[in-house]
mmCIF file of N, CA and C in Angstrom:
data_model
loop_
_atom_site.group_PDB
_atom_site.id
_atom_site.type_symbol
_atom_site.label_atom_id
_atom_site.label_comp_id
_atom_site.label_asym_id
_atom_site.label_seq_id
_atom_site.Cartn_x
_atom_site.Cartn_y
_atom_site.Cartn_z
ATOM 1 N N UNK Q 1 0.835 -1.030 0.111
ATOM 2 C CA UNK Q 1 0.013 -0.046 -0.115
ATOM 3 C C UNK Q 1 1.002 1.485 0.054
ATOM 4 N N UNK Q 2 0.655 2.058 -0.875
ATOM 5 C CA UNK Q 2 1.470 3.305 -0.995
ATOM 6 C C UNK Q 2 0.958 4.652 -0.058
ATOM 7 N N UNK Q 3 0.059 4.383 0.953
ATOM 8 C CA UNK Q 3 -0.267 5.329 1.997
ATOM 9 C C UNK Q 3 0.490 5.396 3.328
ATOM 10 N N UNK Q 4 1.786 4.716 3.116
ATOM 11 C CA UNK Q 4 2.712 4.685 4.276
ATOM 12 C C UNK Q 4 3.475 5.947 4.672
ATOM 13 N N UNK Q 5 3.564 6.331 5.724
ATOM 14 C CA UNK Q 5 4.466 7.781 5.981
ATOM 15 C C UNK Q 5 5.652 7.256 5.130
ATOM 16 N N UNK Q 6 6.225 8.395 4.785
ATOM 17 C CA UNK Q 6 7.752 8.111 3.960
ATOM 18 C C UNK Q 6 7.621 7.618 2.577
ATOM 19 N N UNK Q 7 6.428 7.490 2.040
ATOM 20 C CA UNK Q 7 6.461 7.159 0.665
ATOM 21 C C UNK Q 7 5.842 8.561 -0.153
ATOM 22 N N UNK Q 8 6.610 8.789 -1.237
ATOM 23 C CA UNK Q 8 6.235 9.892 -1.922
ATOM 24 C C UNK Q 8 6.550 9.419 -3.453
ATOM 25 N N UNK Q 9 5.380 10.010 -4.184
ATOM 26 C CA UNK Q 9 5.329 9.796 -5.605
ATOM 27 C C UNK Q 9 5.648 11.159 -6.532
ATOM 28 N N UNK Q 10 6.731 10.879 -7.358
ATOM 29 C CA UNK Q 10 6.880 11.935 -8.347
ATOM 30 C C UNK Q 10 5.921 12.001 -9.348
ATOM 31 N N UNK Q 11 5.298 13.143 -9.562
ATOM 32 C CA UNK Q 11 4.176 13.256 -10.195
ATOM 33 C C UNK Q 11 4.487 13.388 -11.906
ATOM 34 N N UNK Q 12 5.708 13.578 -12.131
ATOM 35 C CA UNK Q 12 6.185 13.959 -13.429
ATOM 36 C C UNK Q 12 6.355 12.430 -14.227
ATOM 37 N N UNK Q 13 7.260 11.580 -13.374
ATOM 38 C CA UNK Q 13 7.598 10.211 -13.627
ATOM 39 C C UNK Q 13 6.673 9.096 -13.260
ATOM 40 N N UNK Q 14 5.892 9.364 -12.177
ATOM 41 C CA UNK Q 14 4.981 8.534 -11.482
ATOM 42 C C UNK Q 14 5.826 7.226 -10.873
ATOM 43 N N UNK Q 15 6.915 7.599 -10.601
ATOM 44 C CA UNK Q 15 7.766 6.656 -9.869
ATOM 45 C C UNK Q 15 7.455 6.878 -8.352
ATOM 46 N N UNK Q 16 7.420 6.050 -7.563
ATOM 47 C CA UNK Q 16 7.275 6.201 -5.869
ATOM 48 C C UNK Q 16 8.680 5.970 -5.336
ATOM 49 N N UNK Q 17 9.169 6.595 -4.192
ATOM 50 C CA UNK Q 17 10.186 6.426 -3.409
ATOM 51 C C UNK Q 17 9.758 6.177 -1.714
ATOM 52 N N UNK Q 18 10.279 5.248 -1.377
ATOM 53 C CA UNK Q 18 10.035 5.065 0.031
ATOM 54 C C UNK Q 18 11.118 5.262 0.962
ATOM 55 N N UNK Q 19 10.876 5.891 1.907
ATOM 56 C CA UNK Q 19 12.056 6.246 3.230
ATOM 57 C C UNK Q 19 11.744 5.623 4.245
ATOM 58 N N UNK Q 20 12.331 4.540 4.522
ATOM 59 C CA UNK Q 20 11.959 3.983 5.688
ATOM 60 C C UNK Q 20 12.178 4.469 7.112
ATOM 61 N N UNK Q 21 13.204 5.465 7.273
ATOM 62 C CA UNK Q 21 13.918 6.467 8.443
ATOM 63 C C UNK Q 21 12.228 7.078 8.678
ATOM 64 N N UNK Q 22 11.707 7.756 7.724
ATOM 65 C CA UNK Q 22 10.453 8.696 8.099
ATOM 66 C C UNK Q 22 9.291 7.689 8.625
ATOM 67 N N UNK Q 23 9.292 6.460 7.882
ATOM 68 C CA UNK Q 23 8.090 5.553 8.419
ATOM 69 C C UNK Q 23 8.480 5.040 9.827
ATOM 70 N N UNK Q 24 9.725 4.742 10.105
ATOM 71 C CA UNK Q 24 10.248 4.439 11.659
ATOM 72 C C UNK Q 24 10.119 5.496 12.726
ATOM 73 N N UNK Q 25 10.334 6.761 12.237
ATOM 74 C CA UNK Q 25 10.073 8.060 13.013
ATOM 75 C C UNK Q 25 8.689 8.116 13.483
ATOM 76 N N UNK Q 26 7.614 7.986 12.473
ATOM 77 C CA UNK Q 26 6.498 8.008 12.702
ATOM 78 C C UNK Q 26 5.731 6.699 13.683
ATOM 79 N N UNK Q 27 6.431 5.718 13.435
ATOM 80 C CA UNK Q 27 5.902 4.782 14.406
ATOM 81 C C UNK Q 27 6.251 4.633 15.765
ATOM 82 N N UNK Q 28 7.499 5.345 15.962
ATOM 83 C CA UNK Q 28 8.207 5.418 17.212
ATOM 84 C C UNK Q 28 7.838 7.020 17.895
ATOM 85 N N UNK Q 29 6.786 7.623 17.391
ATOM 86 C CA UNK Q 29 6.361 8.822 17.738
ATOM 87 C C UNK Q 29 7.255 10.117 17.879
ATOM 88 N N UNK Q 30 8.114 10.182 17.044
ATOM 89 C CA UNK Q 30 8.845 11.341 16.894
ATOM 90 C C UNK Q 30 8.181 12.708 16.647
ATOM 91 N N UNK Q 31 7.033 12.658 15.867
ATOM 92 C CA UNK Q 31 6.202 13.898 15.695
ATOM 93 C C UNK Q 31 5.395 14.200 17.063
ATOM 94 N N UNK Q 32 5.180 13.547 17.778
ATOM 95 C CA UNK Q 32 4.441 13.526 19.175
ATOM 96 C C UNK Q 32 5.645 14.174 20.004
ATOM 97 N N UNK Q 33 6.901 13.720 19.675
ATOM 98 C CA UNK Q 33 7.878 14.331 20.750
ATOM 99 C C UNK Q 33 8.418 15.783 20.414
ATOM 100 N N UNK Q 34 8.185 15.801 19.273
ATOM 101 C CA UNK Q 34 8.466 17.220 18.788
ATOM 102 C C UNK Q 34 7.346 18.105 19.077
ATOM 103 N N UNK Q 35 6.366 17.879 18.922
ATOM 104 C CA UNK Q 35 5.110 18.738 19.364
ATOM 105 C C UNK Q 35 5.057 18.679 21.076
ATOM 106 N N UNK Q 36 5.284 17.742 21.549
ATOM 107 C CA UNK Q 36 5.608 17.791 23.164
ATOM 108 C C UNK Q 36 6.679 18.743 23.735
ATOM 109 N N UNK Q 37 7.794 18.781 23.025
ATOM 110 C CA UNK Q 37 8.808 19.733 23.280
ATOM 111 C C UNK Q 37 8.524 21.060 23.221
ATOM 112 N N UNK Q 38 7.797 21.224 21.775
ATOM 113 C CA UNK Q 38 7.319 22.541 21.348
ATOM 114 C C UNK Q 38 6.465 23.028 22.606
ATOM 115 N N UNK Q 39 5.342 22.580 22.659
ATOM 116 C CA UNK Q 39 4.357 22.930 23.787
ATOM 117 C C UNK Q 39 5.103 23.239 25.233
ATOM 118 N N UNK Q 40 5.962 22.206 25.461
ATOM 119 C CA UNK Q 40 6.693 22.557 26.784
ATOM 120 C C UNK Q 40 7.696 23.714 26.907
ATOM 121 N N UNK Q 41 8.057 24.354 25.784
ATOM 122 C CA UNK Q 41 8.649 25.667 25.817
ATOM 123 C C UNK Q 41 7.906 26.832 25.669
ATOM 124 N N UNK Q 42 6.933 26.553 24.816
ATOM 125 C CA UNK Q 42 6.017 27.717 24.453
ATOM 126 C C UNK Q 42 4.772 28.198 25.364
ATOM 127 N N UNK Q 43 4.098 26.940 25.596
ATOM 128 C CA UNK Q 43 3.025 27.146 26.453
ATOM 129 C C UNK Q 43 2.526 26.348 27.521
ATOM 130 N N UNK Q 44 3.115 26.530 28.539
ATOM 131 C CA UNK Q 44 2.989 25.732 30.016
ATOM 132 C C UNK Q 44 1.557 25.048 30.126
ATOM 133 N N UNK Q 45 0.598 26.102 30.197
ATOM 134 C CA UNK Q 45 -0.821 25.828 30.593
ATOM 135 C C UNK Q 45 -1.341 24.669 29.324
ATOM 136 N N UNK Q 46 -1.216 25.094 28.132
ATOM 137 C CA UNK Q 46 -1.763 24.245 27.120
ATOM 138 C C UNK Q 46 -1.031 22.811 27.217
ATOM 139 N N UNK Q 47 0.597 22.745 27.577
ATOM 140 C CA UNK Q 47 1.061 21.731 27.477
ATOM 141 C C UNK Q 47 0.565 20.765 28.989
ATOM 142 N N UNK Q 48 0.200 21.383 30.116
ATOM 143 C CA UNK Q 48 -0.083 20.775 31.107
ATOM 144 C C UNK Q 48 -2.044 20.041 30.577
ATOM 145 N N UNK Q 49 -2.617 20.760 29.786
ATOM 146 C CA UNK Q 49 -3.832 20.320 29.513
ATOM 147 C C UNK Q 49 -3.497 19.058 28.727
ATOM 148 N N UNK Q 50 -2.650 19.203 27.702
ATOM 149 C CA UNK Q 50 -2.739 18.045 26.729
ATOM 150 C C UNK Q 50 -1.561 16.722 27.155
ATOM 151 N N UNK Q 51 -0.585 17.228 27.790
ATOM 152 C CA UNK Q 51 0.426 16.193 28.111
ATOM 153 C C UNK Q 51 0.882 15.765 29.352
ATOM 154 N N UNK Q 52 -0.270 16.279 30.053
ATOM 155 C CA UNK Q 52 0.038 15.682 31.642
ATOM 156 C C UNK Q 52 0.164 14.312 32.051
ATOM 157 N N UNK Q 53 -0.606 13.497 31.468
ATOM 158 C CA UNK Q 53 -0.486 12.096 31.710
ATOM 159 C C UNK Q 53 0.873 11.414 31.087
ATOM 160 N N UNK Q 54 1.177 12.322 29.849
ATOM 161 C CA UNK Q 54 2.262 11.579 29.048
ATOM 162 C C UNK Q 54 3.172 11.883 30.036
ATOM 163 N N UNK Q 55 3.587 13.256 30.316
ATOM 164 C CA UNK Q 55 4.868 13.773 31.331
ATOM 165 C C UNK Q 55 4.705 12.835 32.595
ATOM 166 N N UNK Q 56 3.569 12.567 33.324
ATOM 167 C CA UNK Q 56 3.738 11.787 34.398
ATOM 168 C C UNK Q 56 4.162 10.148 34.165
ATOM 169 N N UNK Q 57 3.623 9.543 33.110
ATOM 170 C CA UNK Q 57 4.241 8.371 32.575
ATOM 171 C C UNK Q 57 5.434 8.487 32.294
ATOM 172 N N UNK Q 58 6.166 9.420 31.572
ATOM 173 C CA UNK Q 58 7.404 9.543 31.287
ATOM 174 C C UNK Q 58 8.431 9.657 32.747
ATOM 175 N N UNK Q 59 7.727 10.247 33.712
ATOM 176 C CA UNK Q 59 8.494 10.390 34.921
ATOM 177 C C UNK Q 59 8.321 8.931 35.790
ATOM 178 N N UNK Q 60 7.398 8.477 35.653
ATOM 179 C CA UNK Q 60 7.210 7.173 36.364
ATOM 180 C C UNK Q 60 8.040 5.894 35.837
ATOM 181 N N UNK Q 61 7.955 5.666 34.726
ATOM 182 C CA UNK Q 61 8.739 4.773 33.780
ATOM 183 C C UNK Q 61 10.388 5.315 33.710
ATOM 184 N N UNK Q 62 10.721 6.602 34.193
ATOM 185 C CA UNK Q 62 12.074 6.979 33.855
ATOM 186 C C UNK Q 62 12.628 6.850 32.633
ATOM 187 N N UNK Q 63 11.823 7.357 31.621
ATOM 188 C CA UNK Q 63 12.387 7.424 30.232
ATOM 189 C C UNK Q 63 12.402 8.943 29.610
ATOM 190 N N UNK Q 64 13.452 9.135 28.840
ATOM 191 C CA UNK Q 64 13.657 10.373 28.585
ATOM 192 C C UNK Q 64 12.855 11.283 27.614
ATOM 193 N N UNK Q 65 12.216 10.283 26.758
ATOM 194 C CA UNK Q 65 11.473 10.944 25.554
ATOM 195 C C UNK Q 65 10.184 9.849 25.458
ATOM 196 N N UNK Q 66 9.200 10.299 24.526
ATOM 197 C CA UNK Q 66 8.438 9.357 24.161
ATOM 198 C C UNK Q 66 8.657 8.225 23.150
ATOM 199 N N UNK Q 67 9.918 8.626 22.230
ATOM 200 C CA UNK Q 67 10.179 7.530 21.492
ATOM 201 C C UNK Q 67 10.912 6.425 22.261
ATOM 202 N N UNK Q 68 11.690 6.838 23.415
ATOM 203 C CA UNK Q 68 12.119 5.650 24.271
ATOM 204 C C UNK Q 68 11.187 4.948 24.868
ATOM 205 N N UNK Q 69 10.106 5.544 25.308
ATOM 206 C CA UNK Q 69 8.773 4.812 25.964
ATOM 207 C C UNK Q 69 8.426 3.836 24.902
ATOM 208 N N UNK Q 70 8.147 4.392 23.773
ATOM 209 C CA UNK Q 70 7.655 3.477 22.329
ATOM 210 C C UNK Q 70 8.436 2.155 22.077
ATOM 211 N N UNK Q 71 9.823 2.542 22.269
ATOM 212 C CA UNK Q 71 10.975 1.478 22.003
ATOM 213 C C UNK Q 71 10.443 0.442 23.078
ATOM 214 N N UNK Q 72 10.337 0.840 24.193
ATOM 215 C CA UNK Q 72 10.301 -0.019 25.330
ATOM 216 C C UNK Q 72 8.982 -0.883 25.422
ATOM 217 N N UNK Q 73 7.951 -0.131 25.133
ATOM 218 C CA UNK Q 73 6.502 -0.613 24.617
ATOM 219 C C UNK Q 73 6.612 -1.918 23.725
ATOM 220 N N UNK Q 74 7.347 -1.453 22.693
ATOM 221 C CA UNK Q 74 7.354 -2.399 21.693
ATOM 222 C C UNK Q 74 8.227 -3.578 21.962
ATOM 223 N N UNK Q 75 9.401 -3.502 22.734
ATOM 224 C CA UNK Q 75 9.988 -4.672 23.414
ATOM 225 C C UNK Q 75 9.203 -5.298 24.387
ATOM 226 N N UNK Q 76 8.193 -4.838 25.057
ATOM 227 C CA UNK Q 76 7.501 -5.784 25.902
ATOM 228 C C UNK Q 76 6.347 -6.321 25.126
ATOM 229 N N UNK Q 77 5.758 -5.819 24.115
ATOM 230 C CA UNK Q 77 4.802 -6.360 23.151
ATOM 231 C C UNK Q 77 5.465 -7.680 22.798
ATOM 232 N N UNK Q 78 6.921 -7.647 21.990
ATOM 233 C CA UNK Q 78 7.531 -8.767 21.417
ATOM 234 C C UNK Q 78 7.787 -9.844 22.241
ATOM 235 N N UNK Q 79 8.032 -9.388 23.764
ATOM 236 C CA UNK Q 79 8.431 -10.630 24.645
ATOM 237 C C UNK Q 79 7.244 -11.316 25.098
ATOM 238 N N UNK Q 80 5.989 -10.888 25.321
ATOM 239 C CA UNK Q 80 4.579 -11.258 25.482
ATOM 240 C C UNK Q 80 3.615 -10.888 24.536
ATOM 241 N N UNK Q 81 3.565 -11.277 23.287
ATOM 242 C CA UNK Q 81 2.469 -10.723 22.467
ATOM 243 C C UNK Q 81 1.024 -11.226 22.699
ATOM 244 N N UNK Q 82 0.662 -11.868 23.686
ATOM 245 C CA UNK Q 82 -0.536 -12.472 23.931
ATOM 246 C C UNK Q 82 -1.427 -11.269 24.679
ATOM 247 N N UNK Q 83 -2.539 -10.918 23.995
ATOM 248 C CA UNK Q 83 -3.316 -9.927 24.775
ATOM 249 C C UNK Q 83 -4.555 -10.458 25.695
ATOM 250 N N UNK Q 84 -4.516 -10.084 26.707
ATOM 251 C CA UNK Q 84 -5.269 -10.497 27.750
ATOM 252 C C UNK Q 84 -6.247 -9.451 28.143
ATOM 253 N N UNK Q 85 -7.493 -9.816 27.693
ATOM 254 C CA UNK Q 85 -8.893 -8.810 28.067
ATOM 255 C C UNK Q 85 -9.028 -8.579 29.400
ATOM 256 N N UNK Q 86 -9.359 -7.397 29.678
ATOM 257 C CA UNK Q 86 -9.526 -7.060 31.099
ATOM 258 C C UNK Q 86 -11.105 -7.016 31.138
ATOM 259 N N UNK Q 87 -11.537 -7.694 32.190
ATOM 260 C CA UNK Q 87 -12.877 -7.632 32.760
ATOM 261 C C UNK Q 87 -13.358 -6.656 33.254
ATOM 262 N N UNK Q 88 -14.580 -5.789 32.903
ATOM 263 C CA UNK Q 88 -14.914 -4.420 33.566
ATOM 264 C C UNK Q 88 -15.887 -4.851 34.619
ATOM 265 N N UNK Q 89 -15.977 -3.922 35.805
ATOM 266 C CA UNK Q 89 -17.040 -4.618 36.691
ATOM 267 C C UNK Q 89 -18.347 -3.828 36.306
ATOM 268 N N UNK Q 90 -19.042 -4.449 36.373
ATOM 269 C CA UNK Q 90 -20.628 -3.860 36.249
ATOM 270 C C UNK Q 90 -21.189 -3.407 37.041
ATOM 271 N N UNK Q 91 -21.659 -2.089 36.933
ATOM 272 C CA UNK Q 91 -22.034 -1.100 38.038
ATOM 273 C C UNK Q 91 -23.581 -1.720 38.258
ATOM 274 N N UNK Q 92 -24.002 -1.775 39.543
ATOM 275 C CA UNK Q 92 -25.352 -2.036 39.697
ATOM 276 C C UNK Q 92 -26.473 -0.959 39.565
ATOM 277 N N UNK Q 93 -27.555 -1.187 38.750
ATOM 278 C CA UNK Q 93 -28.552 -0.386 38.616
ATOM 279 C C UNK Q 93 -29.151 0.278 39.735
ATOM 280 N N UNK Q 94 -29.143 1.586 39.838
ATOM 281 C CA UNK Q 94 -29.626 2.408 40.890
ATOM 282 C C UNK Q 94 -31.190 2.855 40.626
ATOM 283 N N UNK Q 95 -32.045 2.359 41.269
ATOM 284 C CA UNK Q 95 -33.472 3.150 41.151
ATOM 285 C C UNK Q 95 -33.708 4.144 42.043
ATOM 286 N N UNK Q 96 -34.470 5.071 41.576
ATOM 287 C CA UNK Q 96 -34.986 5.979 42.524
ATOM 288 C C UNK Q 96 -36.292 5.741 43.321
ATOM 289 N N UNK Q 97 -37.161 5.227 42.727
ATOM 290 C CA UNK Q 97 -38.353 5.018 43.493
ATOM 291 C C UNK Q 97 -38.601 3.293 43.709
ATOM 292 N N UNK Q 98 -39.572 3.149 44.552
ATOM 293 C CA UNK Q 98 -39.738 1.594 45.090
ATOM 294 C C UNK Q 98 -40.230 0.896 44.166
ATOM 295 N N UNK Q 99 -40.884 1.220 43.189
ATOM 296 C CA UNK Q 99 -41.380 0.334 42.034
ATOM 297 C C UNK Q 99 -40.409 0.144 40.961
ATOM 298 N N UNK Q 100 -39.194 0.757 41.043
ATOM 299 C CA UNK Q 100 -38.199 0.490 40.247
ATOM 300 C C UNK Q 100 -38.560 0.825 38.670
ATOM 301 N N UNK Q 101 -39.097 1.901 38.366
ATOM 302 C CA UNK Q 101 -39.465 2.368 37.336
ATOM 303 C C UNK Q 101 -38.497 3.344 36.772
ATOM 304 N N UNK Q 102 -37.823 4.111 37.544
ATOM 305 C CA UNK Q 102 -37.024 5.398 37.204
ATOM 306 C C UNK Q 102 -35.482 5.019 37.557
ATOM 307 N N UNK Q 103 -34.701 5.119 36.753
ATOM 308 C CA UNK Q 103 -33.219 4.554 36.802
ATOM 309 C C UNK Q 103 -32.215 5.752 36.938
ATOM 310 N N UNK Q 104 -31.470 5.778 37.885
ATOM 311 C CA UNK Q 104 -30.474 6.998 38.236
ATOM 312 C C UNK Q 104 -29.018 6.714 37.395
ATOM 313 N N UNK Q 105 -28.866 7.491 36.498
ATOM 314 C CA UNK Q 105 -27.504 7.449 35.921
ATOM 315 C C UNK Q 105 -26.907 8.624 36.010
ATOM 316 N N UNK Q 106 -25.650 8.598 35.446
ATOM 317 C CA UNK Q 106 -24.583 9.813 35.496
ATOM 318 C C UNK Q 106 -25.053 11.089 35.029
ATOM 319 N N UNK Q 107 -25.823 10.740 33.676
ATOM 320 C CA UNK Q 107 -26.647 11.770 33.031
ATOM 321 C C UNK Q 107 -27.850 12.244 33.483
ATOM 322 N N UNK Q 108 -28.464 11.472 34.496
ATOM 323 C CA UNK Q 108 -29.750 12.155 35.220
ATOM 324 C C UNK Q 108 -30.660 10.991 35.449
ATOM 325 N N UNK Q 109 -31.924 11.122 35.623
ATOM 326 C CA UNK Q 109 -32.796 10.151 35.854
ATOM 327 C C UNK Q 109 -33.611 9.943 34.525
ATOM 328 N N UNK Q 110 -34.086 8.492 34.442
ATOM 329 C CA UNK Q 110 -34.776 8.266 33.298
ATOM 330 C C UNK Q 110 -35.885 7.166 33.739
#
């Protein structure tokens, strides 16, 4: 497929070229890292709003950047590629009245 990052086509000759370095950079989040650093320098408030969880994750895992974190994640996936689904706890239905006709939810009562 010719929709990969790093693939470009010359319109005159209709020949395509593929740059694997650009594709690798996109996979390992270098574009995210650039935006991360740009916001960190320019606008602290917007940075905290958008990247607070990323920053917390990087500090907890002691990685220098997002690309290092992605490399670590890829290594973990290669070590154990089996996906384990997590069961979500079902919340009990809360009724407002004794006849159990009105249900209370986060958005209101129905």
